[in-house]
Coordinates of N, CA and C in Angstrom, one line a residue:
M1 N 50.2 126.4 37.5 CA 50.9 125.9 36.4 C 52.4 125.5 36.8
F2 N 52.9 124.4 36.3 CA 54.3 124.1 36.5 C 55.1 125.0 35.6
A3 N 56.3 125.2 36.0 CA 57.2 126.1 35.3 C 57.5 125.5 33.9
K4 N 57.7 124.2 33.8 CA 58.0 123.6 32.5 C 56.9 122.5 32.3
N5 N 56.1 122.8 31.2 CA 55.0 121.9 30.9 C 55.4 120.9 29.8
E6 N 56.1 119.8 30.3 CA 56.5 118.7 29.4 C 56.3 117.4 30.0
V7 N 55.9 116.4 29.2 CA 55.9 115.0 29.6 C 56.7 114.2 28.5
A8 N 57.7 113.5 28.9 CA 58.5 112.7 28.0 C 59.0 113.6 26.8
G9 N 59.3 114.9 27.1 CA 59.9 115.8 26.1 C 58.8 116.4 25.2
I10 N 57.6 116.1 25.4 CA 56.5 116.6 24.6 C 55.8 117.7 25.4
T11 N 55.5 118.9 24.8 CA 54.9 120.0 25.4 C 53.5 119.7 25.9
A12 N 53.2 120.0 27.1 CA 51.9 119.7 27.7 C 50.9 120.9 27.4
R13 N 49.6 120.6 27.6 CA 48.6 121.6 27.3 C 48.2 122.3 28.6
G14 N 48.7 122.0 29.7 CA 48.4 122.6 30.9 C 48.7 121.7 32.1
S15 N 48.7 122.3 33.3 CA 49.0 121.5 34.5 C 48.4 122.1 35.7
D16 N 48.2 121.3 36.7 CA 47.7 121.7 38.0 C 48.4 120.9 39.1
V17 N 48.5 121.5 40.3 CA 49.1 120.8 41.4 C 48.3 121.2 42.7
I18 N 48.2 120.3 43.6 CA 47.5 120.6 44.9 C 48.5 120.1 45.9
F19 N 48.7 121.0 46.9 CA 49.5 120.6 48.1 C 48.6 120.5 49.3
R20 N 49.0 119.7 50.2 CA 48.3 119.5 51.5 C 48.5 120.7 52.4
K21 N 47.8 120.9 53.4 CA 48.0 121.9 54.4 C 49.4 121.9 55.0
D22 N 50.0 120.7 55.1 CA 51.4 120.6 55.6 C 52.4 120.9 54.6
G23 N 52.0 121.3 53.4 CA 53.0 121.6 52.3 C 53.4 120.5 51.5
K24 N 53.0 119.2 51.8 CA 53.4 118.1 51.0 C 52.5 117.9 49.8
L25 N 53.1 117.3 48.7 CA 52.3 117.1 47.5 C 51.1 116.2 47.8
D26 N 50.0 116.5 47.2 CA 48.8 115.7 47.3 C 48.4 115.1 45.9
W27 N 48.5 115.9 44.9 CA 48.0 115.5 43.5 C 48.6 116.4 42.5
F28 N 48.9 115.9 41.3 CA 49.2 116.7 40.2 C 48.6 116.2 38.9
S29 N 48.3 117.0 38.0 CA 47.7 116.6 36.7 C 48.4 117.4 35.6
I30 N 48.8 116.7 34.6 CA 49.4 117.4 33.4 C 48.5 117.0 32.2
K31 N 48.0 117.9 31.5 CA 47.1 117.7 30.3 C 48.0 117.6 29.1
I32 N 47.7 116.7 28.2 CA 48.4 116.5 27.0 C 47.4 116.4 25.8
D33 N 48.0 116.5 24.6 CA 47.1 116.3 23.4 C 46.9 114.8 23.2
P34 N 45.7 114.4 23.1 CA 45.5 112.9 22.9 C 46.3 112.3 21.8
S35 N 46.7 113.1 20.8 CA 47.5 112.5 19.7 C 48.9 112.2 20.1
D36 N 49.3 112.7 21.3 CA 50.7 112.4 21.8 C 50.7 111.2 22.7
Y37 N 49.6 110.6 23.0 CA 49.5 109.5 24.0 C 50.4 108.4 23.6
D38 N 50.4 107.9 22.4 CA 51.3 106.7 22.1 C 52.7 107.0 22.2
E39 N 53.2 108.2 21.8 CA 54.6 108.6 21.9 C 55.0 108.7 23.4
I40 N 54.2 109.4 24.2 CA 54.5 109.5 25.6 C 54.5 108.1 26.3
L41 N 53.6 107.3 26.0 CA 53.5 105.9 26.5 C 54.8 105.1 26.1
R42 N 55.3 105.3 24.9 CA 56.5 104.6 24.4 C 57.7 105.0 25.3
V43 N 57.7 106.3 25.7 CA 58.8 106.7 26.6 C 58.7 106.3 28.0
I44 N 57.5 106.5 28.6 CA 57.3 106.2 30.0 C 57.2 104.8 30.4
R45 N 56.6 104.0 29.5 CA 56.4 102.5 29.9 C 57.7 101.8 30.3
P46 N 58.8 102.0 29.6 CA 60.0 101.4 30.0 C 60.5 101.9 31.4
I47 N 60.2 103.1 31.7 CA 60.7 103.7 32.9 C 59.9 103.2 34.1
Y48 N 58.5 103.1 34.0 CA 57.7 102.7 35.1 C 57.4 101.2 35.1
G49 N 57.7 100.5 34.0 CA 57.4 99.1 33.9 C 55.9 98.8 33.5
D50 N 55.5 97.6 33.8 CA 54.2 97.2 33.5 C 53.2 97.8 34.5
P51 N 52.1 98.3 33.9 CA 51.1 99.0 34.8 C 50.3 98.0 35.6
C52 N 49.7 98.4 36.8 CA 48.9 97.5 37.6 C 47.5 97.5 37.0
L53 N 47.2 98.4 36.1 CA 45.9 98.4 35.4 C 46.1 98.9 34.0
E54 N 45.5 98.2 33.1 CA 45.5 98.6 31.7 C 44.1 98.4 31.1
E55 N 43.5 99.5 30.7 CA 42.1 99.5 30.2 C 42.1 100.1 28.7
H56 N 41.3 99.4 27.9 CA 41.0 99.9 26.6 C 39.5 99.8 26.3
K57 N 38.9 100.9 26.4 CA 37.4 100.9 26.2 C 37.0 102.1 25.2
T58 N 35.8 102.0 24.8 CA 35.3 103.1 23.9 C 34.5 104.1 24.7
L59 N 34.8 105.3 24.7 CA 34.0 106.4 25.3 C 33.1 107.1 24.3
Q60 N 32.0 107.6 24.8 CA 31.1 108.3 23.8 C 30.6 109.6 24.5
N61 N 30.6 110.7 23.8 CA 30.0 111.9 24.4 C 28.5 112.0 24.1
A62 N 27.9 113.1 24.5 CA 26.5 113.3 24.4 C 26.1 113.5 22.9
F63 N 27.0 113.8 22.0 CA 26.7 114.0 20.6 C 26.9 112.7 19.8
G64 N 27.3 111.6 20.5 CA 27.5 110.3 19.8 C 28.9 110.1 19.3
A65 N 29.8 111.1 19.5 CA 31.2 110.8 19.0 C 31.9 109.8 20.0
T66 N 32.7 109.0 19.4 CA 33.4 108.0 20.2 C 34.9 108.3 20.3
F67 N 35.5 107.9 21.4 CA 36.9 108.1 21.6 C 37.5 106.9 22.2
A68 N 38.8 106.7 22.0 CA 39.6 105.6 22.6 C 39.8 105.9 24.1
G69 N 39.2 105.1 25.0 CA 39.3 105.3 26.4 C 40.5 104.5 27.0
D70 N 41.7 104.7 26.4 CA 42.9 104.0 26.9 C 43.4 104.6 28.2
E71 N 43.7 103.7 29.1 CA 44.2 104.2 30.4 C 45.2 103.2 31.0
M72 N 46.3 103.7 31.5 CA 47.3 102.9 32.1 C 47.5 103.5 33.5
R73 N 47.6 102.6 34.5 CA 47.8 103.0 35.9 C 49.0 102.2 36.5
W74 N 49.9 103.0 37.1 CA 51.0 102.4 37.9 C 50.7 102.6 39.4
C75 N 50.8 101.5 40.1 CA 50.6 101.6 41.6 C 51.9 101.5 42.3
F76 N 52.2 102.6 42.9 CA 53.5 102.7 43.7 C 53.2 102.8 45.2
S77 N 54.2 102.6 46.0 CA 54.0 102.7 47.4 C 53.6 104.1 47.8
Q78 N 54.1 105.1 47.0 CA 53.8 106.5 47.3 C 52.5 107.0 46.8
G79 N 51.9 106.3 45.8 CA 50.6 106.7 45.2 C 50.4 106.0 43.9
N80 N 49.4 106.5 43.2 CA 49.0 106.0 41.9 C 49.2 107.0 40.8
L81 N 49.8 106.5 39.7 CA 50.0 107.4 38.5 C 49.1 106.8 37.4
S82 N 48.3 107.7 36.9 CA 47.4 107.3 35.8 C 47.7 108.1 34.5
F83 N 47.6 107.4 33.4 CA 47.9 108.1 32.1 C 46.7 107.7 31.2
R84 N 46.0 108.8 30.8 CA 44.7 108.5 30.0 C 44.9 109.3 28.6
R85 N 44.4 108.6 27.6 CA 44.4 109.2 26.2 C 43.4 110.4 26.2
H86 N 42.3 110.2 26.9 CA 41.3 111.3 27.1 C 41.0 111.5 28.5
A87 N 41.1 112.7 29.0 CA 40.9 113.0 30.4 C 39.5 112.7 30.9
K88 N 39.4 112.5 32.2 CA 38.1 112.2 32.7 C 37.1 113.3 32.5
D89 N 37.6 114.5 32.5 CA 36.7 115.7 32.4 C 36.7 116.4 31.1
N90 N 37.5 115.9 30.1 CA 37.6 116.7 28.9 C 38.2 115.8 27.8
A91 N 37.3 115.4 26.8 CA 37.7 114.5 25.8 C 38.7 115.1 24.8
T92 N 38.9 116.4 24.8 CA 39.9 117.0 23.9 C 41.3 117.0 24.4
R93 N 41.5 116.5 25.7 CA 42.8 116.5 26.3 C 43.0 115.1 26.9
G94 N 44.3 114.7 26.9 CA 44.7 113.5 27.6 C 45.2 114.0 29.0
E95 N 45.5 113.0 29.8 CA 45.8 113.4 31.2 C 46.9 112.4 31.8
F96 N 47.8 113.0 32.5 CA 48.9 112.3 33.2 C 48.7 112.8 34.6
E97 N 48.3 111.9 35.5 CA 47.9 112.3 36.8 C 48.4 111.4 38.0
F98 N 48.8 112.1 39.1 CA 49.4 111.3 40.2 C 48.7 111.7 41.5
F99 N 48.2 110.7 42.2 CA 47.6 110.9 43.5 C 48.5 110.3 44.5
V100 N 48.8 111.1 45.6 CA 49.6 110.5 46.6 C 48.8 109.6 47.5
R101 N 49.3 108.5 47.8 CA 48.7 107.5 48.7 C 48.8 108.0 50.1
D102 N 47.7 108.2 50.8 CA 47.7 108.6 52.2 C 47.3 107.5 53.1
D103 N 48.3 106.8 53.7 CA 48.1 105.7 54.6 C 47.9 106.1 56.0
S104 N 47.9 107.4 56.3 CA 47.8 107.8 57.7 C 46.4 107.6 58.1
P105 N 46.2 107.3 59.4 CA 44.8 107.0 59.9 C 44.0 108.3 59.8
P106 N 42.7 108.2 59.5 CA 41.8 109.3 59.4 C 41.7 110.0 60.7
S107 N 41.5 111.4 60.6 CA 41.3 112.1 61.9 C 40.0 111.7 62.5
P108 N 39.9 111.6 63.8 CA 38.7 111.3 64.5 C 37.6 112.3 64.2
V109 N 36.4 111.8 64.0 CA 35.2 112.7 63.7 C 34.6 113.0 65.0
P110 N 34.4 114.3 65.4 CA 33.7 114.6 66.6 C 32.3 114.0 66.6
T111 N 31.9 113.5 67.8 CA 30.6 112.8 67.9 C 29.6 113.6 68.8
T112 N 30.2 114.5 69.6 CA 29.3 115.2 70.5 C 29.7 116.7 70.4
A113 N 28.8 117.6 70.8 CA 29.1 119.0 70.8 C 30.3 119.4 71.6
S114 N 30.6 118.7 72.7 CA 31.7 119.0 73.5 C 33.0 118.7 72.8
E115 N 33.0 117.8 71.8 CA 34.3 117.5 71.1 C 34.5 118.5 69.9
L116 N 33.6 119.3 69.6 CA 33.8 120.3 68.5 C 34.7 121.4 68.9

């Protein structure tokens, strides 16, 4: 958990962060109440500008309930920031998530037993 759970001055519902083995940031996610989506978007959109992706679709759970599948994504040289009214894994929470872009070449994969 982050020490201060806020996005745009609104209290978050939880947070997670993952660091790489070298100690650098890899990913973070801050969960929000879906009812706060419009207010947070109002604050962050002028800061980040126009998103590189904007989707508005209807999501439906196994019980037939439908939800607004609003998502904004900003593409930066350092990574991608996504903001969703409803999280990918939980329709009762929204999500503010950042993935660091890793442009480093992949590590070679051993092809023979002697390379292991």
